[in-house]
PDB file of C-alpha atoms in Angstrom:
ATOM      1  CA  ALA A   1     -14.471  -5.153 -14.981  1.00  0.00           C
ATOM      2  CA  PRO A   2     -16.776  -8.081 -15.745  1.00  0.00           C
ATOM      3  CA  SER A   3     -15.258 -10.958 -17.632  1.00  0.00           C
ATOM      4  CA  ILE A   4     -15.862 -11.389 -21.309  1.00  0.00           C
ATOM      5  CA  THR A   5     -14.198 -14.814 -21.409  1.00  0.00           C
ATOM      6  CA  LYS A   6     -16.545 -17.707 -22.120  1.00  0.00           C
ATOM      7  CA  VAL A   7     -16.607 -21.207 -23.567  1.00  0.00           C
ATOM      8  CA  ALA A   8     -16.453 -20.725 -27.326  1.00  0.00           C
ATOM      9  CA  GLN A   9     -16.992 -24.391 -28.202  1.00  0.00           C
ATOM     10  CA  VAL A  10     -16.634 -27.950 -26.993  1.00  0.00           C
ATOM     11  CA  TYR A  11     -15.312 -30.453 -29.537  1.00  0.00           C
ATOM     12  CA  PRO A  12     -16.754 -32.792 -30.623  1.00  0.00           C
ATOM     13  CA  THR A  13     -19.668 -30.561 -31.519  1.00  0.00           C
ATOM     14  CA  ALA A  14     -22.009 -33.442 -32.397  1.00  0.00           C
ATOM     15  CA  ASP A  15     -25.105 -34.313 -30.370  1.00  0.00           C
ATOM     16  CA  SER A  16     -23.848 -37.885 -30.101  1.00  0.00           C
ATOM     17  CA  TRP A  17     -20.398 -39.077 -29.059  1.00  0.00           C
ATOM     18  CA  PRO A  18     -19.129 -42.639 -29.460  1.00  0.00           C
ATOM     19  CA  ALA A  19     -18.941 -44.407 -26.103  1.00  0.00           C
ATOM     20  CA  ASN A  20     -15.241 -45.020 -26.752  1.00  0.00           C
ATOM     21  CA  THR A  21     -14.466 -41.303 -27.104  1.00  0.00           C
ATOM     22  CA  ARG A  22     -11.077 -40.819 -25.457  1.00  0.00           C
ATOM     23  CA  LYS A  23     -10.871 -37.031 -25.274  1.00  0.00           C
ATOM     24  CA  PHE A  24     -12.633 -33.786 -25.933  1.00  0.00           C
ATOM     25  CA  TYR A  25     -11.565 -30.161 -26.114  1.00  0.00           C
ATOM     26  CA  ILE A  26     -12.890 -27.074 -24.392  1.00  0.00           C
ATOM     27  CA  GLN A  27     -12.113 -23.944 -26.416  1.00  0.00           C
ATOM     28  CA  PHE A  28     -12.385 -20.665 -24.527  1.00  0.00           C
ATOM     29  CA  THR A  29     -12.459 -17.165 -26.015  1.00  0.00           C
ATOM     30  CA  GLY A  30      -9.354 -16.250 -24.016  1.00  0.00           C
ATOM     31  CA  PRO A  31      -6.725 -17.723 -21.690  1.00  0.00           C
ATOM     32  CA  MET A  32      -7.918 -19.404 -18.514  1.00  0.00           C
ATOM     33  CA  LYS A  33      -6.528 -19.895 -15.022  1.00  0.00           C
ATOM     34  CA  GLN A  34      -4.703 -23.200 -15.026  1.00  0.00           C
ATOM     35  CA  GLY A  35      -4.520 -25.819 -12.299  1.00  0.00           C
ATOM     36  CA  VAL A  36      -8.205 -25.590 -11.290  1.00  0.00           C
ATOM     37  CA  ALA A  37     -10.004 -27.315 -14.185  1.00  0.00           C
ATOM     38  CA  TRP A  38     -11.166 -30.448 -12.361  1.00  0.00           C
ATOM     39  CA  SER A  39     -13.329 -28.572  -9.896  1.00  0.00           C
ATOM     40  CA  HIS A  40     -15.141 -26.764 -12.735  1.00  0.00           C
ATOM     41  CA  ILE A  41     -15.872 -29.535 -15.283  1.00  0.00           C
ATOM     42  CA  HIS A  42     -18.699 -31.976 -14.563  1.00  0.00           C
ATOM     43  CA  LEU A  43     -20.170 -34.910 -16.460  1.00  0.00           C
ATOM     44  CA  LEU A  44     -23.751 -35.634 -15.417  1.00  0.00           C
ATOM     45  CA  ASP A  45     -25.692 -38.783 -16.282  1.00  0.00           C
ATOM     46  CA  ASP A  46     -29.271 -38.928 -17.571  1.00  0.00           C
ATOM     47  CA  ALA A  47     -30.571 -38.657 -13.989  1.00  0.00           C
ATOM     48  CA  GLY A  48     -28.553 -35.465 -13.445  1.00  0.00           C
ATOM     49  CA  GLN A  49     -26.104 -37.232 -11.133  1.00  0.00           C
ATOM     50  CA  PRO A  50     -22.322 -36.715 -11.465  1.00  0.00           C
ATOM     51  CA  VAL A  51     -20.468 -39.533 -13.211  1.00  0.00           C
ATOM     52  CA  ARG A  52     -17.807 -40.616 -10.703  1.00  0.00           C
ATOM     53  CA  GLN A  53     -14.251 -39.716 -11.800  1.00  0.00           C
ATOM     54  CA  PRO A  54     -14.806 -39.814 -15.567  1.00  0.00           C
ATOM     55  CA  PHE A  55     -11.635 -37.858 -16.439  1.00  0.00           C
ATOM     56  CA  VAL A  56      -7.887 -38.275 -16.028  1.00  0.00           C
ATOM     57  CA  GLU A  57      -7.302 -35.606 -13.398  1.00  0.00           C
ATOM     58  CA  GLY A  58      -3.538 -35.276 -13.409  1.00  0.00           C
ATOM     59  CA  ASP A  59      -1.591 -32.448 -11.851  1.00  0.00           C
ATOM     60  CA  GLN A  60      -0.520 -31.380 -15.340  1.00  0.00           C
ATOM     61  CA  GLU A  61      -3.518 -30.051 -17.276  1.00  0.00           C
ATOM     62  CA  LEU A  62      -3.300 -30.269 -21.075  1.00  0.00           C
ATOM     63  CA  TRP A  63      -3.519 -26.654 -22.296  1.00  0.00           C
ATOM     64  CA  ASN A  64      -2.515 -25.317 -25.690  1.00  0.00           C
ATOM     65  CA  PRO A  65       0.253 -22.668 -25.700  1.00  0.00           C
ATOM     66  CA  SER A  66      -2.209 -19.744 -25.530  1.00  0.00           C
ATOM     67  CA  GLY A  67      -4.006 -21.223 -22.495  1.00  0.00           C
ATOM     68  CA  ALA A  68      -7.357 -21.034 -24.268  1.00  0.00           C
ATOM     69  CA  ARG A  69      -7.924 -24.706 -25.219  1.00  0.00           C
ATOM     70  CA  LEU A  70      -7.985 -27.558 -22.705  1.00  0.00           C
ATOM     71  CA  THR A  71      -7.764 -31.204 -23.740  1.00  0.00           C
ATOM     72  CA  VAL A  72      -9.796 -33.412 -21.387  1.00  0.00           C
ATOM     73  CA  LEU A  73      -9.080 -37.154 -21.379  1.00  0.00           C
ATOM     74  CA  PHE A  74     -11.636 -39.747 -20.366  1.00  0.00           C
ATOM     75  CA  ASP A  75     -10.193 -42.160 -17.809  1.00  0.00           C
ATOM     76  CA  ALA A  76      -9.370 -45.303 -19.819  1.00  0.00           C
ATOM     77  CA  SER A  77      -8.608 -47.220 -16.602  1.00  0.00           C
ATOM     78  CA  ARG A  78     -12.381 -47.538 -16.232  1.00  0.00           C
ATOM     79  CA  ILE A  79     -12.481 -49.932 -19.192  1.00  0.00           C
ATOM     80  CA  LYS A  80      -9.058 -51.568 -19.493  1.00  0.00           C
ATOM     81  CA  PRO A  81      -8.838 -54.972 -17.795  1.00  0.00           C
ATOM     82  CA  ASP A  82      -6.910 -55.165 -14.512  1.00  0.00           C
ATOM     83  CA  SER A  83      -5.943 -51.501 -14.526  1.00  0.00           C
ATOM     84  CA  SER A  84      -7.649 -50.402 -11.291  1.00  0.00           C
ATOM     85  CA  ASP A  85     -10.697 -50.718  -9.112  1.00  0.00           C
ATOM     86  CA  LYS A  86     -12.394 -48.176 -11.389  1.00  0.00           C
ATOM     87  CA  GLN A  87     -12.934 -50.982 -13.919  1.00  0.00           C
ATOM     88  CA  ALA A  88     -15.872 -52.213 -11.875  1.00  0.00           C
ATOM     89  CA  GLU A  89     -17.636 -48.924 -12.612  1.00  0.00           C
ATOM     90  CA  GLY A  90     -17.448 -49.503 -16.348  1.00  0.00           C
ATOM     91  CA  PRO A  91     -16.700 -46.846 -18.938  1.00  0.00           C
ATOM     92  CA  ALA A  92     -17.536 -43.197 -18.271  1.00  0.00           C
ATOM     93  CA  LEU A  93     -19.824 -43.198 -21.333  1.00  0.00           C
ATOM     94  CA  ALA A  94     -22.282 -46.025 -22.023  1.00  0.00           C
ATOM     95  CA  ALA A  95     -24.001 -46.463 -25.396  1.00  0.00           C
ATOM     96  CA  GLY A  96     -27.623 -45.318 -25.378  1.00  0.00           C
ATOM     97  CA  ARG A  97     -27.256 -43.122 -22.292  1.00  0.00           C
ATOM     98  CA  HIS A  98     -27.736 -39.360 -22.219  1.00  0.00           C
ATOM     99  CA  TYR A  99     -25.207 -36.997 -20.616  1.00  0.00           C
ATOM    100  CA  ARG A 100     -24.658 -33.329 -19.884  1.00  0.00           C
ATOM    101  CA  LEU A 101     -21.254 -31.741 -19.797  1.00  0.00           C
ATOM    102  CA  LYS A 102     -21.360 -28.775 -17.415  1.00  0.00           C
ATOM    103  CA  ILE A 103     -18.701 -26.069 -17.043  1.00  0.00           C
ATOM    104  CA  ASP A 104     -19.087 -23.756 -14.063  1.00  0.00           C
ATOM    105  CA  GLN A 105     -19.364 -20.009 -14.524  1.00  0.00           C
ATOM    106  CA  ASP A 106     -17.078 -19.403 -11.537  1.00  0.00           C
ATOM    107  CA  TRP A 107     -14.033 -20.852 -13.363  1.00  0.00           C
ATOM    108  CA  PRO A 108     -11.620 -17.890 -13.405  1.00  0.00           C
ATOM    109  CA  ASP A 109      -9.934 -16.724 -16.549  1.00  0.00           C
ATOM    110  CA  ALA A 110      -6.227 -15.840 -16.606  1.00  0.00           C
ATOM    111  CA  ALA A 111      -7.007 -12.388 -15.167  1.00  0.00           C
ATOM    112  CA  GLY A 112      -8.967 -13.939 -12.273  1.00  0.00           C
ATOM    113  CA  ALA A 113     -12.462 -12.965 -13.437  1.00  0.00           C
ATOM    114  CA  PRO A 114     -15.147 -15.690 -13.604  1.00  0.00           C
ATOM    115  CA  LEU A 115     -16.477 -16.773 -16.983  1.00  0.00           C
ATOM    116  CA  ALA A 116     -19.117 -14.483 -18.457  1.00  0.00           C
ATOM    117  CA  GLU A 117     -21.500 -17.443 -18.387  1.00  0.00           C
ATOM    118  CA  GLY A 118     -21.550 -21.132 -17.583  1.00  0.00           C
ATOM    119  CA  PHE A 119     -21.765 -23.749 -20.314  1.00  0.00           C
ATOM    120  CA  GLU A 120     -23.760 -26.947 -20.771  1.00  0.00           C
ATOM    121  CA  ARG A 121     -23.836 -29.435 -23.637  1.00  0.00           C
ATOM    122  CA  ALA A 122     -26.220 -32.371 -23.794  1.00  0.00           C
ATOM    123  CA  PHE A 123     -25.221 -35.409 -25.821  1.00  0.00           C
ATOM    124  CA  THR A 124     -26.017 -39.086 -26.245  1.00  0.00           C
ATOM    125  CA  ALA A 125     -23.393 -41.820 -26.205  1.00  0.00           C
ATOM    126  CA  THR A 126     -23.579 -44.137 -29.208  1.00  0.00           C
ATOM    127  CA  GLY A 127     -21.889 -47.467 -29.848  1.00  0.00           C
ATOM    128  CA  ASP A 128     -18.120 -47.633 -30.049  1.00  0.00           C
ATOM    129  CA  VAL A 129     -16.473 -46.536 -33.292  1.00  0.00           C
ATOM    130  CA  LYS A 130     -13.840 -49.040 -34.394  1.00  0.00           C
ATOM    131  CA  ILE A 131     -13.592 -48.328 -38.114  1.00  0.00           C
ATOM    132  CA  PRO A 132     -10.339 -46.644 -39.156  1.00  0.00           C
ATOM    133  CA  ILE A 133     -10.374 -43.317 -40.960  1.00  0.00           C
ATOM    134  CA  GLN A 134     -10.805 -43.708 -44.725  1.00  0.00           C
ATOM    135  CA  THR A 135      -9.690 -40.580 -46.571  1.00  0.00           C
ATOM    136  CA  ALA A 136     -11.464 -41.883 -49.695  1.00  0.00           C
ATOM    137  CA  ASP A 137     -14.754 -41.176 -47.868  1.00  0.00           C
ATOM    138  CA  TRP A 138     -13.956 -37.477 -47.437  1.00  0.00           C
ATOM    139  CA  LYS A 139     -15.721 -34.995 -49.678  1.00  0.00           C
ATOM    140  CA  ILE A 140     -13.349 -32.250 -50.782  1.00  0.00           C
ATOM    141  CA  THR A 141     -14.802 -29.102 -52.310  1.00  0.00           C
ATOM    142  CA  ALA A 142     -12.244 -27.089 -54.229  1.00  0.00           C
ATOM    143  CA  PRO A 143     -12.428 -23.407 -53.409  1.00  0.00           C
ATOM    144  CA  ASN A 144     -13.237 -20.555 -55.720  1.00  0.00           C
ATOM    145  CA  PRO A 145     -10.846 -17.611 -55.515  1.00  0.00           C
ATOM    146  CA  ASN A 146     -10.888 -16.027 -52.036  1.00  0.00           C
ATOM    147  CA  GLN A 147     -12.718 -18.979 -50.475  1.00  0.00           C
ATOM    148  CA  ALA A 148     -11.516 -21.724 -48.171  1.00  0.00           C
ATOM    149  CA  LEU A 149     -11.105 -25.361 -49.078  1.00  0.00           C
ATOM    150  CA  VAL A 150     -13.985 -27.362 -47.556  1.00  0.00           C
ATOM    151  CA  ILE A 151     -13.545 -30.950 -46.376  1.00  0.00           C
ATOM    152  CA  THR A 152     -16.684 -32.812 -45.282  1.00  0.00           C
ATOM    153  CA  PHE A 153     -16.065 -35.879 -43.140  1.00  0.00           C
ATOM    154  CA  PRO A 154     -18.524 -38.798 -42.938  1.00  0.00           C
ATOM    155  CA  LYS A 155     -18.154 -38.870 -39.142  1.00  0.00           C
ATOM    156  CA  PRO A 156     -16.820 -36.553 -36.423  1.00  0.00           C
ATOM    157  CA  MET A 157     -13.072 -36.000 -36.417  1.00  0.00           C
ATOM    158  CA  ASP A 158     -10.660 -34.959 -33.669  1.00  0.00           C
ATOM    159  CA  ASN A 159     -10.829 -31.188 -34.087  1.00  0.00           C
ATOM    160  CA  ALA A 160      -7.377 -30.199 -32.828  1.00  0.00           C
ATOM    161  CA  LEU A 161      -5.649 -33.110 -34.560  1.00  0.00           C
ATOM    162  CA  ALA A 162      -7.409 -32.421 -37.869  1.00  0.00           C
ATOM    163  CA  ARG A 163      -6.493 -28.723 -37.700  1.00  0.00           C
ATOM    164  CA  THR A 164      -2.805 -29.509 -37.228  1.00  0.00           C
ATOM    165  CA  ALA A 165      -2.521 -32.613 -39.443  1.00  0.00           C
ATOM    166  CA  ILE A 166      -4.414 -31.405 -42.513  1.00  0.00           C
ATOM    167  CA  THR A 167      -2.416 -28.792 -44.382  1.00  0.00           C
TER     168      THR A 167
END
């Protein structure tokens, strides 16, 4: 049977990501095969060339309990002083540059079937964000009966962290 599993969303969802973004999430519609992520996720620069080793590619992938959301960490050793020879390459994301995140269609789901379709997301890296979160800047819309509470943030938030921390 053909797969129906696909990439549901990549967080952040914005068209621009701060250059100091440390992680992003890939949410799938169902559980995925684990242990093969790094051969199926690609970060391409504005010339369409792969960014060299942009992610922390450990043996232990960071999946949620259902196996449907992967946390991908940018390799901070590319920017921290004296951490490795990767520092000479600079950060994976540079302000003002355009990137494409590409996820291969042949990534198998937990049943072994390839994704129903590949995924690509174009985004631009902006300057680093260094301002702490100010809850006073949030806009909270009280719900009517049978509606959800709506919180509007002035800037992108960590999706998984916000979903678990805001109750």
